[in-house]
mmCIF file of N, CA and C in Angstrom:
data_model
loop_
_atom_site.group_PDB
_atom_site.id
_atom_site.type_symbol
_atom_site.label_atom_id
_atom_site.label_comp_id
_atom_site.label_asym_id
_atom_site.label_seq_id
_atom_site.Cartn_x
_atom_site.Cartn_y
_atom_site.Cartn_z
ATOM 1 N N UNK A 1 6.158 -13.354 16.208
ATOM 2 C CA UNK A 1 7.217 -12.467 15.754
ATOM 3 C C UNK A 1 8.342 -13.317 15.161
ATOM 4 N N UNK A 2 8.919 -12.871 13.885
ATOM 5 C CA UNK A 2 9.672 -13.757 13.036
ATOM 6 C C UNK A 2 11.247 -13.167 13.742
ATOM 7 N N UNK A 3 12.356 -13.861 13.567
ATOM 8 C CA UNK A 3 13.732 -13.748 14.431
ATOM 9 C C UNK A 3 14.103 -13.075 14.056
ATOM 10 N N UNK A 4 14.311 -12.193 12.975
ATOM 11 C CA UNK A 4 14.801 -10.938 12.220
ATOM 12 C C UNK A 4 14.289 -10.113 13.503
ATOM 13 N N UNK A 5 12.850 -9.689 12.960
ATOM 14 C CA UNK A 5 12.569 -8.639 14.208
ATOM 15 C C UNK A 5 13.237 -9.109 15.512
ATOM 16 N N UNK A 6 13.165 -10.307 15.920
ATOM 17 C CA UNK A 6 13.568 -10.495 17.331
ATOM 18 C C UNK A 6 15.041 -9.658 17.680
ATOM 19 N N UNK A 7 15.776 -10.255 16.601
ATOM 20 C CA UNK A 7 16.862 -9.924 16.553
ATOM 21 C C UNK A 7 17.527 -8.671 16.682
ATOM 22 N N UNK A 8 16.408 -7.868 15.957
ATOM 23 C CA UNK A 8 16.849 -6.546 15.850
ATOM 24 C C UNK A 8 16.364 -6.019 17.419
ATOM 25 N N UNK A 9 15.187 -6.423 17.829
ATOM 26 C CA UNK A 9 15.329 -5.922 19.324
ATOM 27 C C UNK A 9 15.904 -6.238 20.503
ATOM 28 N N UNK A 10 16.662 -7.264 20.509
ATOM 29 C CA UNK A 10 17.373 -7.683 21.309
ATOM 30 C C UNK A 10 18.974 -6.889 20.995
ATOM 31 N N UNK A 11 19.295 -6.916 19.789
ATOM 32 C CA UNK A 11 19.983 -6.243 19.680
ATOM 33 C C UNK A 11 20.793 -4.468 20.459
ATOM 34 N N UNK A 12 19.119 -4.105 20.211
ATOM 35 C CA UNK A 12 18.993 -2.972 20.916
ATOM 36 C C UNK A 12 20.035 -2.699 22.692
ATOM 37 N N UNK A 13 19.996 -3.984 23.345
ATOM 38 C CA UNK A 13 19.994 -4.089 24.698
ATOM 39 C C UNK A 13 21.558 -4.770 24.427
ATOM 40 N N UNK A 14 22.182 -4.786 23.200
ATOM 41 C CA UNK A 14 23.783 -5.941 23.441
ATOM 42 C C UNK A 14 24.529 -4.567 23.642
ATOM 43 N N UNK A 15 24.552 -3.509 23.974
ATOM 44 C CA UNK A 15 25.950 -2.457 23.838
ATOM 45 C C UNK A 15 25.418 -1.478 25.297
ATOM 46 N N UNK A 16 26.980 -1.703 25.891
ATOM 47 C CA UNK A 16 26.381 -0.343 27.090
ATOM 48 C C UNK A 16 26.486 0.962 26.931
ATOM 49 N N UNK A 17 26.668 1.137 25.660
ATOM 50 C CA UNK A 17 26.313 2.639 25.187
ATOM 51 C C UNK A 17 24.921 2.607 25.468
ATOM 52 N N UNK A 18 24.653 1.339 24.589
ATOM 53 C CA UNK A 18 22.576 1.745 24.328
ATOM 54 C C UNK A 18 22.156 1.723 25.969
ATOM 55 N N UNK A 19 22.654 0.821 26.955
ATOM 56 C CA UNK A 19 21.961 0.240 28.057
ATOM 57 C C UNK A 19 22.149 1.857 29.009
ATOM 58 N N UNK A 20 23.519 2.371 28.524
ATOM 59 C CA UNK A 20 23.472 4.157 29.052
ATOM 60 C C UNK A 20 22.476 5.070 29.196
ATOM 61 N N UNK A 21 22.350 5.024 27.680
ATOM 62 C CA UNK A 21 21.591 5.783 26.857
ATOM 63 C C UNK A 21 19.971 5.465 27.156
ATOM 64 N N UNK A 22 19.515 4.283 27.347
ATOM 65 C CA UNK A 22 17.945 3.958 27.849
ATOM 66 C C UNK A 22 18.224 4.601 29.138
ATOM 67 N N UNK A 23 19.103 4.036 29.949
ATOM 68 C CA UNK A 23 18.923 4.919 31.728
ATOM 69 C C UNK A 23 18.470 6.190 31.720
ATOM 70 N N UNK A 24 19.461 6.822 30.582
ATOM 71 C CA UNK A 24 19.350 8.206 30.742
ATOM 72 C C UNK A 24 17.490 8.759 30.336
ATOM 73 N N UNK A 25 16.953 7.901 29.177
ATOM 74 C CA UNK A 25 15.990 7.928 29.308
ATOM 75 C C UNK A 25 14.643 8.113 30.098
ATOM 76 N N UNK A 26 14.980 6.681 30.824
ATOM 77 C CA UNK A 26 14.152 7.076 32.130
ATOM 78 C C UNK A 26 13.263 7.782 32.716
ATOM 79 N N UNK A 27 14.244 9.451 32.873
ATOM 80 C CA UNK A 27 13.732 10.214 33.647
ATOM 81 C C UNK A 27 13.155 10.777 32.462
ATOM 82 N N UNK A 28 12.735 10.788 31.495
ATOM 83 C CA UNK A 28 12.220 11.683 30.522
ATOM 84 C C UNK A 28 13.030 11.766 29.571
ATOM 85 N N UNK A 29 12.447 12.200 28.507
ATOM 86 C CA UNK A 29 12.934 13.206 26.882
ATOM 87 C C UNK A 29 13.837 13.655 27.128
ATOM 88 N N UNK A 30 14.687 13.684 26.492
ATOM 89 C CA UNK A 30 16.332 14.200 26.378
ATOM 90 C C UNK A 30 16.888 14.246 25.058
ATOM 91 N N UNK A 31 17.270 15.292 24.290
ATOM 92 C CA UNK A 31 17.511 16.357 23.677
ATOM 93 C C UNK A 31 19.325 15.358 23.013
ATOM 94 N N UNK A 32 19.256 15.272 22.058
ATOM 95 C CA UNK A 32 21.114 14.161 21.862
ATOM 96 C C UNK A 32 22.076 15.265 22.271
ATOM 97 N N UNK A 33 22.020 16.646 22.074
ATOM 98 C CA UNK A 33 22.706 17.209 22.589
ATOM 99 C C UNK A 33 23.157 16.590 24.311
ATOM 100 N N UNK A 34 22.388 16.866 24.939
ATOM 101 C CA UNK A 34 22.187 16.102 26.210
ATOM 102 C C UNK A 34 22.991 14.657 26.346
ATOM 103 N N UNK A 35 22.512 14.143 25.547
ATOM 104 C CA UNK A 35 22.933 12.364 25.426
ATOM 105 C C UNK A 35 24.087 12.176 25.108
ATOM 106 N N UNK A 36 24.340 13.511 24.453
ATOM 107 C CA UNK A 36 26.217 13.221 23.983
ATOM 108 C C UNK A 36 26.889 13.913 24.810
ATOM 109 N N UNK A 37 26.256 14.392 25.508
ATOM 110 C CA UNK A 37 27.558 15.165 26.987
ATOM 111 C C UNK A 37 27.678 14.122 28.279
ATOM 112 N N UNK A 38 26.540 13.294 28.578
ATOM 113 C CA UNK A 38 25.845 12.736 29.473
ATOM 114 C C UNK A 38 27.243 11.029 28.873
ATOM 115 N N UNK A 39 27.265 10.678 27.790
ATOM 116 C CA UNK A 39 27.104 9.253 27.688
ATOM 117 C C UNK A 39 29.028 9.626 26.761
ATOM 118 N N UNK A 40 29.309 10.859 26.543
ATOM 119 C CA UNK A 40 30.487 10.870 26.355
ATOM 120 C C UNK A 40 31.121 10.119 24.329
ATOM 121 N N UNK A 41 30.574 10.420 23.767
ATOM 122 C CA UNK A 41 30.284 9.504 22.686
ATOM 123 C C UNK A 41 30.603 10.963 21.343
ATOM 124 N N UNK A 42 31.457 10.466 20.166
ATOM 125 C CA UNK A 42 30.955 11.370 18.787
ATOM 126 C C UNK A 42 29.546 11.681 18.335
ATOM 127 N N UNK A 43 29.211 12.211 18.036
ATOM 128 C CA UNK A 43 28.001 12.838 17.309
ATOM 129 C C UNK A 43 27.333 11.547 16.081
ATOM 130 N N UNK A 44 28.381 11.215 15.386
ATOM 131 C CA UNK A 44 28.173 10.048 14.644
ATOM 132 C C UNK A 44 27.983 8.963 15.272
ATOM 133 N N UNK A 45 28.442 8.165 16.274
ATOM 134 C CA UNK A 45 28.909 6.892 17.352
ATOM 135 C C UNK A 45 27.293 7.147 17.990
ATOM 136 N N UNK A 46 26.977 8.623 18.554
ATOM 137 C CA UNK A 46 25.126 8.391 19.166
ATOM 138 C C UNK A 46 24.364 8.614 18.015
ATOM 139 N N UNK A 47 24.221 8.766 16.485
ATOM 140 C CA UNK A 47 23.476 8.819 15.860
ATOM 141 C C UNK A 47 23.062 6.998 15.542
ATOM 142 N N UNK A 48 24.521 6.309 15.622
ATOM 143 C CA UNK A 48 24.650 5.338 15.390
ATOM 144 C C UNK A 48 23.765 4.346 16.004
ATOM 145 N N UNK A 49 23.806 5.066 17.749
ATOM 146 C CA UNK A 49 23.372 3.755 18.753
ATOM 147 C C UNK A 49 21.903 4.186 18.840
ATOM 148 N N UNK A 50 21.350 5.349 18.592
ATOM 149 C CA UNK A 50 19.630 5.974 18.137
ATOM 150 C C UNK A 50 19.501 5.294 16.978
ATOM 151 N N UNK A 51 19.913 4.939 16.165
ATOM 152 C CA UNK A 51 19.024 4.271 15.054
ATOM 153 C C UNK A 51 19.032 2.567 15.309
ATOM 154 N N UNK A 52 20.150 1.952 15.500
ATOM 155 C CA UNK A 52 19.168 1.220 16.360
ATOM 156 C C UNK A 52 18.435 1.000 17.529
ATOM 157 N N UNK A 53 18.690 1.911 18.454
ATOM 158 C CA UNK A 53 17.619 1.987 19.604
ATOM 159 C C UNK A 53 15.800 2.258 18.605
ATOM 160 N N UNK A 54 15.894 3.131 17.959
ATOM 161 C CA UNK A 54 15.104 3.757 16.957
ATOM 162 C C UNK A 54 14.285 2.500 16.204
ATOM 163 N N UNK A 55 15.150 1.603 15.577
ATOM 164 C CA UNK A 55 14.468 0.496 14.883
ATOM 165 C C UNK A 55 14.175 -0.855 15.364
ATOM 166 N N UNK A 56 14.500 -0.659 16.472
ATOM 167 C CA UNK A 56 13.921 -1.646 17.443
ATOM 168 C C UNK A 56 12.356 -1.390 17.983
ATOM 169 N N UNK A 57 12.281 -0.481 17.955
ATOM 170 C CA UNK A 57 11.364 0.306 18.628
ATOM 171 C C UNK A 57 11.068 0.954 20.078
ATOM 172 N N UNK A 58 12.376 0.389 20.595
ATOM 173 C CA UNK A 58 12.784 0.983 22.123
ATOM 174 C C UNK A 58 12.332 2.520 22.185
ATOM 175 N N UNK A 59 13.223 3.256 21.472
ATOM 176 C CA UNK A 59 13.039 4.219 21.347
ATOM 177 C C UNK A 59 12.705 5.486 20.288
ATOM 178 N N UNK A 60 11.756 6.426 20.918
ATOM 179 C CA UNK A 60 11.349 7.331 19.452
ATOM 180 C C UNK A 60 11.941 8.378 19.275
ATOM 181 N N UNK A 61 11.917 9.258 18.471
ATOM 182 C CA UNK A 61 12.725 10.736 18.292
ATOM 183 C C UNK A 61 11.750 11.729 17.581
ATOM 184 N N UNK A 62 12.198 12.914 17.784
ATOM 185 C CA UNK A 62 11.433 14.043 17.582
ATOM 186 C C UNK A 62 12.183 15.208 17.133
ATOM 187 N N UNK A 63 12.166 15.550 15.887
ATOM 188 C CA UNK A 63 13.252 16.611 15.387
ATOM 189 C C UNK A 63 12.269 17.652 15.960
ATOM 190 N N UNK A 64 13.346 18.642 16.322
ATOM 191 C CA UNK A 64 12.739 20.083 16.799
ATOM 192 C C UNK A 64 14.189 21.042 16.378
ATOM 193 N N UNK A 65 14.081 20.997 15.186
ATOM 194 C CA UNK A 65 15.160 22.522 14.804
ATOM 195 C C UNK A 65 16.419 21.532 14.513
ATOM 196 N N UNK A 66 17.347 21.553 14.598
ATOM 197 C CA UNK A 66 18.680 20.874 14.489
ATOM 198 C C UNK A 66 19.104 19.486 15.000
ATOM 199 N N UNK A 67 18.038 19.503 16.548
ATOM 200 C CA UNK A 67 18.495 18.660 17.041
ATOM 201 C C UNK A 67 16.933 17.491 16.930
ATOM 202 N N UNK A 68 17.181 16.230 17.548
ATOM 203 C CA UNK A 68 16.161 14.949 17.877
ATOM 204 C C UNK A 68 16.277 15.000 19.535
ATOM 205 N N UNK A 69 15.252 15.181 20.127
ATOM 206 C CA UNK A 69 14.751 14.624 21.343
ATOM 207 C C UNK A 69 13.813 13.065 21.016
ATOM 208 N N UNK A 70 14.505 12.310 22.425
ATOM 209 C CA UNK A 70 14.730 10.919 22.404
ATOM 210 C C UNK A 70 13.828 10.584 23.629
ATOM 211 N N UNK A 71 13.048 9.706 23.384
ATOM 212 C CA UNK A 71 12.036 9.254 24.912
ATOM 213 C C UNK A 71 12.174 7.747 24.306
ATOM 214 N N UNK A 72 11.757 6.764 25.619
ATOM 215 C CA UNK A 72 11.088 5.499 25.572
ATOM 216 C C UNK A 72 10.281 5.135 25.254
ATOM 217 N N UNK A 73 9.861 4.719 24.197
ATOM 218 C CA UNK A 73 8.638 4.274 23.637
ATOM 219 C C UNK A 73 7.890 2.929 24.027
ATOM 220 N N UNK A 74 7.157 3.491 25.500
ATOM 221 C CA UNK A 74 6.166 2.218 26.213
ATOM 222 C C UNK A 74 5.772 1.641 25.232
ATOM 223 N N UNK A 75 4.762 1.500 24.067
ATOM 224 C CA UNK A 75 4.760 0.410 22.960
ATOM 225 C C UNK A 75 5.618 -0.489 22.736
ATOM 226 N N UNK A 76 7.150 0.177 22.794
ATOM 227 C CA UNK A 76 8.371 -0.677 21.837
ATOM 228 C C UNK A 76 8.416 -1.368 23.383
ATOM 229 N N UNK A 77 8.512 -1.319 24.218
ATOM 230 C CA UNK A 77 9.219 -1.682 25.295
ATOM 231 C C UNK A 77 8.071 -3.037 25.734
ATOM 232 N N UNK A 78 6.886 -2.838 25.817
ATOM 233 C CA UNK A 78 5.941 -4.073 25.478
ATOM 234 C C UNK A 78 5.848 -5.071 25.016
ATOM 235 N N UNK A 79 6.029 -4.425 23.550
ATOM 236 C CA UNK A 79 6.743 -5.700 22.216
ATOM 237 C C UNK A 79 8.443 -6.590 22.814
ATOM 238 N N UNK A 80 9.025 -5.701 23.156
ATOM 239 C CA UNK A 80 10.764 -6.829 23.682
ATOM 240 C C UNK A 80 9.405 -7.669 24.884
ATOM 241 N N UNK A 81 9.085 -7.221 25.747
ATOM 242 C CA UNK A 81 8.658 -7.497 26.949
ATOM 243 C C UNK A 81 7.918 -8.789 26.709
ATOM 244 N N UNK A 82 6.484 -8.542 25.675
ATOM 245 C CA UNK A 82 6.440 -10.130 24.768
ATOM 246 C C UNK A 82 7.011 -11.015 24.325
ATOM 247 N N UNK A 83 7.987 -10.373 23.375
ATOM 248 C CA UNK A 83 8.844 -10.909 22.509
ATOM 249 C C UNK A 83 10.008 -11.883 23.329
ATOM 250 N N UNK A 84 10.076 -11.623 24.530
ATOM 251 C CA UNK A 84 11.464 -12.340 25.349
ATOM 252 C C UNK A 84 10.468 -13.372 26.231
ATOM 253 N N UNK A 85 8.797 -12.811 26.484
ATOM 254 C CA UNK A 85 8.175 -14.058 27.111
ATOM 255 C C UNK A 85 7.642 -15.266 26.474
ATOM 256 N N UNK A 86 7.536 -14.750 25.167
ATOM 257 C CA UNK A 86 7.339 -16.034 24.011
ATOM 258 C C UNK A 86 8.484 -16.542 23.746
ATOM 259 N N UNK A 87 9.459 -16.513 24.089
ATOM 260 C CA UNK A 87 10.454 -16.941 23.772
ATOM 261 C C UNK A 87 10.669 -17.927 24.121
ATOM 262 N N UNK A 88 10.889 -17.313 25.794
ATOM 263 C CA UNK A 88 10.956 -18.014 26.806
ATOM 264 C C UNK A 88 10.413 -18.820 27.660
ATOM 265 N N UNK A 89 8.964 -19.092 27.155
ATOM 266 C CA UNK A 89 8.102 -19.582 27.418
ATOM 267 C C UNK A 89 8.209 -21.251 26.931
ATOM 268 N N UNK A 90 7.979 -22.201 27.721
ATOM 269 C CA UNK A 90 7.942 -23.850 27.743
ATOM 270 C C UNK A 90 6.925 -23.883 26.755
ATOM 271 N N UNK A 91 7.010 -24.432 25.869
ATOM 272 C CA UNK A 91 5.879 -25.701 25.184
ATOM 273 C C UNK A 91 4.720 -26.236 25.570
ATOM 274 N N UNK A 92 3.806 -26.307 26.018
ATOM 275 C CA UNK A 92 2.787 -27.303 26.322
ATOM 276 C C UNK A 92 3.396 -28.706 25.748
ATOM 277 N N UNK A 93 3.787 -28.941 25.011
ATOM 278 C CA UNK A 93 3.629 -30.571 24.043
ATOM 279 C C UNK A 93 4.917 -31.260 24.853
ATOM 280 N N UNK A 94 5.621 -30.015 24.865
ATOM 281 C CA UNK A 94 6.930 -30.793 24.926
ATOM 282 C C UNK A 94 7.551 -30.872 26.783
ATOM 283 N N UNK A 95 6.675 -30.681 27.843
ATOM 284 C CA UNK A 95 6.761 -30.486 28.661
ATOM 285 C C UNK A 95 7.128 -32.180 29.410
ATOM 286 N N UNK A 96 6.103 -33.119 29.104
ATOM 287 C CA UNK A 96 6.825 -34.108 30.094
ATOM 288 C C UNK A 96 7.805 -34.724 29.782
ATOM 289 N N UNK A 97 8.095 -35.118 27.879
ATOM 290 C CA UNK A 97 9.314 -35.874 27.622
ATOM 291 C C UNK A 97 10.848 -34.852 27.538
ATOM 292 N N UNK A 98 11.781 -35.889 27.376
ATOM 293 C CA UNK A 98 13.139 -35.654 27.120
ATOM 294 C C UNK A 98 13.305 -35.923 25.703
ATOM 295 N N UNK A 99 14.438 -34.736 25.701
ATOM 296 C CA UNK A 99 14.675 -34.804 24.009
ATOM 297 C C UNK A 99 15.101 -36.403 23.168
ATOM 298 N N UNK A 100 15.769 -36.842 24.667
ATOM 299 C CA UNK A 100 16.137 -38.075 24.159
ATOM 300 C C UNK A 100 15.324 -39.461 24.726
ATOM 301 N N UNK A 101 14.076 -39.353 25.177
ATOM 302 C CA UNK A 101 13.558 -39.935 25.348
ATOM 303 C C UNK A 101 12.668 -40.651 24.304
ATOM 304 N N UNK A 102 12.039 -41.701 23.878
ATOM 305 C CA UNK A 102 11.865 -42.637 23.210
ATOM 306 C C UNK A 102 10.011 -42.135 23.171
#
């Protein structure tokens, strides 16, 4: 995975609106109507923090009439879940020396 994408999903997780807004998730599908009474936010300010929750792939949406119902998208949540263990993951090569070692 190239750092753009990384970026954009990590992103997802830097604001405690979004980190709200996944909790509320959780328990199920929830309706933004819902999400904007629940998390206290403008209409614009949660369209804002759904599109990138949205293009991360955290989370998906579902127009039904006026409004988007919002769930967790186990796929997207896999991909960060990779994406932060490759990250974070040691080297094989570079495991016994020091950077400044000879």
């Amino acid at each position: 995975m190239d750092e753009k994408k990384t970026a954009v999903i990590f992103k997802a997780f830097c604001d405690e609106n979004r980190i709200r807004i996944i909790k509320l998730l959780r328990s199920g599908e929830k309706c933004a109507c819902k999400l904007l009474e629940e998390i206290n936010v403008t209409q614009p300010t949660l369209s804002h923090h759904m599109k990138i929750l949205c293009d991360a792939g955290i989370v998906t949406g579902r127009r039904e009439g006026k409004w988007t119902h919002y769930s967790i998208s186990e796929k997207g949540v896999k991909q960060a879940e990779e994406c932060l263990r490759r990250l974070t993951s040691l080297d094989d090569a570079g495991e016994s020396k020091s950077c400044c070692e000879k």
